Amino acid sequence: MSKFLKGTLILVMASLITRILGFINRIVIARFIGEEGVGLFMMALPTLFLVVNITQLGLPVAISKYVAEADARGDEKKIKKILVVSLSITITLSMIFTPAMLLLAPVLSETLFTDARTLWPLMAIAPIVPIVAASSVLRGYFQGKQNMKPFAYSQVIEQVARITFIAVLTKTFLPYGLEYAAAGAMLASIIGELVSLAYLMTTFKIKKHFTFRKNFFSMAKSGKSTFHELMGIAIPTTGSRIIGSIAWFFEPIVVAQSLAAAGVSTAMATRQYGELTGYALPLLFLPSFVTASLATALVPAVSEAKSLGNFQIVERRLQQTLRVTFITGSLAIVTLFVLAEPILQAMYGSSHAAIFVKFLAPFFILFYCQMPLQSMLQALNLAKAAMINSLIGAVLKIAIIWFLASKPEFGIMGAAVGIAAGTILVTFLHFSTLLKVIPFSFTFRPYFYPVCSALLSGWCGNYAYKTLLIGYGSVSRLLLSIMAIAIVFFILSVLTGVIGQKELKRIPFVGRFFGRFGFK
């Protein structure tokens, strides 16, 4: 098995565990502080990602790319210099943005957000900045080495630590008010990041083959060429992320102001935004753990292939990624669309956000494609094009939200329309950019058959839930319906050849069973 596939499988398993644990976090938060408290938490969260992305400066992708290329040449000295320069940059930036966050939090809560209770969640963000800055460098190093285990394990450890502290902190601070409980949830995230960083540092100390304590500063001063190389990828990459983060930062502000213009009260606007971004979107993001893992593994794999001039492998990686995305994405969106109400009710005790899930689900198969496409652009030195594509999509999204959410007939649904429009545009722009630089042979069957199989499976699952399983308890009924969708989809995928003989052989017991009947 290649390093790319092995690394991807490790990341897929870790991401699945992480997403499940992440949902447990969200369920705990929702149960303790309700929709309004989740709204406060989600209003502050975009600010966290904006500050983190500015501090990271897109270095994880750049580190991953250049470490992979240096490792392919066996240049350990270059790897060492990459780490030294990267750490110098992130430490400097975190020293700037940590106090800046503390000073700007009161201004942000009082002027930009319509709800002044966001102050304490915003204040709680500041300590996470230097922690994330250091951990991002180490994660980029391990990804460049195509050793995905430390990165994968750190994600799981982070979520376990969050779960350990999130219930305690939200329950402790809840008597003082929802804003303090939301701040407690943010502090749990900081503790999770800190534990994750401690694990990465320990692993790095064990795995590294060099020391740089004595000449750290001299290497940082002599690393001018390395600095320029890193910035060549990092600045456009962080540009894409900052554009997304800025759009996400302004999103709750624009939504709140637009809903206020439409006559929606502050408390109701906070609650509706919490339903959209705290309940519906995390559920839609959950299936992306597969393509997010592919996106992480693609950067070093494609960078290595590019450095060797092997564009045939680059195309094969793209074909594999899109095929896996359509298989997993089709199944996921149909399941979420058909069973939106019972899934939300089982998880959060409320199904108010089902309308957002049903509306956005069909568009999210493009979102699942977007992440690996962007990683390929970055690996092929097209990070600047990816940044421009993201900018265009972000402008469209915010413009649509501002225009539609301020109209009473649309309200919060205007925000959902804006998210869908931005997703469609950015994905197609990324794909069209890739087609200009790498060969791509499009075949209809690998993309059409999974969609058809998913639609038929969804119909079977809906029939089972509403008719065949009507006498079962709510949770049992939901789980059996999801199983029915998955089983029907798997059988149809085997019959249509979407899942072939090679894939079946890799699944224990299943391959032998279907092989007896001659399925390919």
CSV table of C-alpha atoms in Angstrom, one decimal, residues 89-261:
chain,number,residue,atom,x,y,z
A,89,ILE,CA,7.4,33.4,12.2
A,90,THR,CA,4.5,31.8,14.2
A,91,ILE,CA,6.0,32.8,17.6
A,92,THR,CA,6.4,36.4,16.5
A,93,LEU,CA,2.9,36.6,15.1
A,94,SER,CA,1.3,35.0,18.2
A,95,MET,CA,3.1,37.6,20.4
A,96,ILE,CA,1.3,40.3,18.4
A,97,PHE,CA,-2.2,38.8,18.1
A,98,THR,CA,-2.7,37.4,21.6
A,99,PRO,CA,-2.7,40.9,23.3
A,100,ALA,CA,-4.5,42.4,20.3
A,101,MET,CA,-7.3,39.9,20.8
A,102,LEU,CA,-7.7,40.9,24.5
A,103,LEU,CA,-7.8,44.6,23.6
A,104,LEU,CA,-10.2,44.3,20.7
A,105,ALA,CA,-12.7,42.0,22.3
A,106,PRO,CA,-14.7,44.8,24.0
A,107,VAL,CA,-14.8,46.8,20.8
A,108,LEU,CA,-16.0,43.9,18.7
A,109,SER,CA,-18.7,42.9,21.1
A,110,GLU,CA,-20.1,46.4,21.5
A,111,THR,CA,-19.9,47.8,18.0
A,112,LEU,CA,-19.9,45.0,15.4
A,113,PHE,CA,-22.0,42.3,17.1
A,114,THR,CA,-25.6,43.1,18.0
A,115,ASP,CA,-25.3,41.0,21.2
A,116,ALA,CA,-22.9,42.5,23.8
A,117,ARG,CA,-22.9,39.1,25.6
A,118,THR,CA,-20.3,37.9,23.0
A,119,LEU,CA,-17.6,39.7,25.1
A,120,TRP,CA,-16.5,36.8,27.4
A,121,PRO,CA,-16.5,34.2,24.6
A,122,LEU,CA,-14.3,36.6,22.6
A,123,MET,CA,-12.0,37.2,25.6
A,124,ALA,CA,-11.6,33.4,26.1
A,125,ILE,CA,-10.2,33.1,22.6
A,126,ALA,CA,-6.9,34.9,23.2
A,127,PRO,CA,-4.9,32.1,25.0
A,128,ILE,CA,-5.4,29.6,22.2
A,129,VAL,CA,-3.4,31.6,19.6
A,130,PRO,CA,0.2,30.7,20.6
A,131,ILE,CA,-0.8,27.1,21.3
A,132,VAL,CA,-2.3,26.6,17.8
A,133,ALA,CA,0.6,28.5,16.2
A,134,ALA,CA,3.2,26.0,17.6
A,135,SER,CA,1.1,22.9,17.0
A,136,SER,CA,0.5,23.9,13.3
A,137,VAL,CA,4.2,23.8,12.6
A,138,LEU,CA,4.6,20.4,14.1
A,139,ARG,CA,1.6,19.1,12.2
A,140,GLY,CA,2.9,20.4,8.9
A,141,TYR,CA,6.2,18.7,9.6
A,142,PHE,CA,4.6,15.3,10.2
A,143,GLN,CA,2.3,15.7,7.2
A,144,GLY,CA,5.3,16.5,5.0
A,145,LYS,CA,7.0,13.4,6.2
A,146,GLN,CA,3.8,11.6,5.2
A,147,ASN,CA,3.6,10.3,8.7
A,148,MET,CA,0.0,10.9,9.5
A,149,LYS,CA,-0.2,9.0,12.8
A,150,PRO,CA,0.9,11.9,15.1
A,151,PHE,CA,-1.5,14.4,13.4
A,152,ALA,CA,-4.3,11.8,13.5
A,153,TYR,CA,-3.7,10.9,17.2
A,154,SER,CA,-3.4,14.6,18.2
A,155,GLN,CA,-6.8,15.3,16.8
A,156,VAL,CA,-8.4,12.4,18.8
A,157,ILE,CA,-6.5,13.5,22.0
A,158,GLU,CA,-7.7,17.1,21.5
A,159,GLN,CA,-11.3,16.0,21.3
A,160,VAL,CA,-11.1,13.7,24.3
A,161,ALA,CA,-9.6,16.5,26.4
A,162,ARG,CA,-12.4,18.8,25.3
A,163,ILE,CA,-15.1,16.4,26.2
A,164,THR,CA,-13.5,15.9,29.6
A,165,PHE,CA,-13.6,19.6,30.4
A,166,ILE,CA,-16.5,21.0,28.4
A,167,ALA,CA,-19.3,19.6,30.6
A,168,VAL,CA,-17.5,20.7,33.8
A,169,LEU,CA,-16.8,24.3,32.6
A,170,THR,CA,-20.2,25.0,31.0
A,171,LYS,CA,-22.0,23.7,34.1
A,172,THR,CA,-19.7,25.7,36.4
A,173,PHE,CA,-20.1,29.0,34.5
A,174,LEU,CA,-23.8,28.6,33.6
A,175,PRO,CA,-25.2,30.1,36.9
A,176,TYR,CA,-23.4,33.4,36.0
A,177,GLY,CA,-25.1,33.6,32.6
A,178,LEU,CA,-25.2,32.2,29.1
A,179,GLU,CA,-22.2,34.3,28.0
A,180,TYR,CA,-20.0,32.8,30.8
A,181,ALA,CA,-21.1,29.3,29.9
A,182,ALA,CA,-20.2,30.0,26.2
A,183,ALA,CA,-16.8,31.3,27.4
A,184,GLY,CA,-16.4,28.0,29.4
A,185,ALA,CA,-17.0,26.0,26.2
A,186,MET,CA,-14.3,28.1,24.5
A,187,LEU,CA,-11.9,27.5,27.4
A,188,ALA,CA,-12.4,23.7,26.9
A,189,SER,CA,-11.3,24.1,23.3
A,190,ILE,CA,-8.1,25.8,24.6
A,191,ILE,CA,-7.4,22.9,27.0
A,192,GLY,CA,-7.9,20.4,24.2
A,193,GLU,CA,-5.4,22.3,22.0
A,194,LEU,CA,-2.9,22.5,24.8
A,195,VAL,CA,-3.0,18.7,25.5
A,196,SER,CA,-2.7,18.1,21.7
A,197,LEU,CA,0.4,20.3,21.5
A,198,ALA,CA,2.0,18.5,24.4
A,199,TYR,CA,1.5,15.2,22.6
A,200,LEU,CA,3.0,16.6,19.3
A,201,MET,CA,6.0,18.0,21.0
A,202,THR,CA,6.7,14.7,22.8
A,203,THR,CA,6.3,12.7,19.6
A,204,PHE,CA,8.5,15.2,17.7
A,205,LYS,CA,11.3,15.0,20.3
A,206,ILE,CA,11.3,11.2,20.0
A,207,LYS,CA,11.1,11.0,16.1
A,208,LYS,CA,13.4,13.8,15.0
A,209,HIS,CA,16.9,13.0,13.8
A,210,PHE,CA,18.5,16.4,14.5
A,211,THR,CA,18.9,19.0,17.2
A,212,PHE,CA,18.7,22.8,16.7
A,213,ARG,CA,18.8,24.3,20.2
A,214,LYS,CA,22.3,25.7,20.0
A,215,ASN,CA,22.1,27.4,16.6
A,216,PHE,CA,18.4,28.2,16.5
A,217,PHE,CA,18.7,32.0,16.1
A,218,SER,CA,21.6,31.7,13.6
A,219,MET,CA,19.6,29.4,11.4
A,220,ALA,CA,16.6,31.7,11.6
A,221,LYS,CA,18.8,34.6,10.4
A,222,SER,CA,20.4,32.7,7.6
A,223,GLY,CA,17.1,31.3,6.4
A,224,LYS,CA,16.1,34.1,4.1
A,225,SER,CA,15.7,31.9,1.0
A,226,THR,CA,13.7,29.4,3.0
A,227,PHE,CA,11.5,32.2,4.3
A,228,HIS,CA,10.8,33.4,0.7
A,229,GLU,CA,10.0,29.8,-0.4
A,230,LEU,CA,7.6,29.3,2.5
A,231,MET,CA,5.9,32.7,1.9
A,232,GLY,CA,5.4,31.9,-1.8
A,233,ILE,CA,3.0,29.2,-0.7
A,234,ALA,CA,2.0,30.4,2.7
A,235,ILE,CA,0.7,33.9,1.8
A,236,PRO,CA,-1.6,32.8,-1.0
A,237,THR,CA,-2.7,29.8,1.1
A,238,THR,CA,-3.4,32.0,4.1
A,239,GLY,CA,-5.1,34.4,1.8
A,240,SER,CA,-7.6,31.8,0.9
A,241,ARG,CA,-8.1,30.9,4.5
A,242,ILE,CA,-8.2,34.4,5.7
A,243,ILE,CA,-10.8,35.3,3.0
A,244,GLY,CA,-12.9,32.4,4.3
A,245,SER,CA,-12.3,33.4,7.9
A,246,ILE,CA,-13.1,37.1,7.2
A,247,ALA,CA,-16.3,36.0,5.4
A,248,TRP,CA,-17.2,33.8,8.3
A,249,PHE,CA,-16.2,36.6,10.7
A,250,PHE,CA,-18.5,39.1,9.0
A,251,GLU,CA,-21.2,36.4,8.4
A,252,PRO,CA,-22.8,36.6,11.9
A,253,ILE,CA,-22.5,40.4,11.9
A,254,VAL,CA,-24.2,40.7,8.5
A,255,VAL,CA,-26.8,38.1,9.5
A,256,ALA,CA,-27.5,39.9,12.8
A,257,GLN,CA,-27.7,43.3,11.1
A,258,SER,CA,-29.9,42.0,8.2
A,259,LEU,CA,-32.3,40.2,10.5
A,260,ALA,CA,-32.5,43.3,12.6
A,261,ALA,CA,-33.4,45.3,9.5
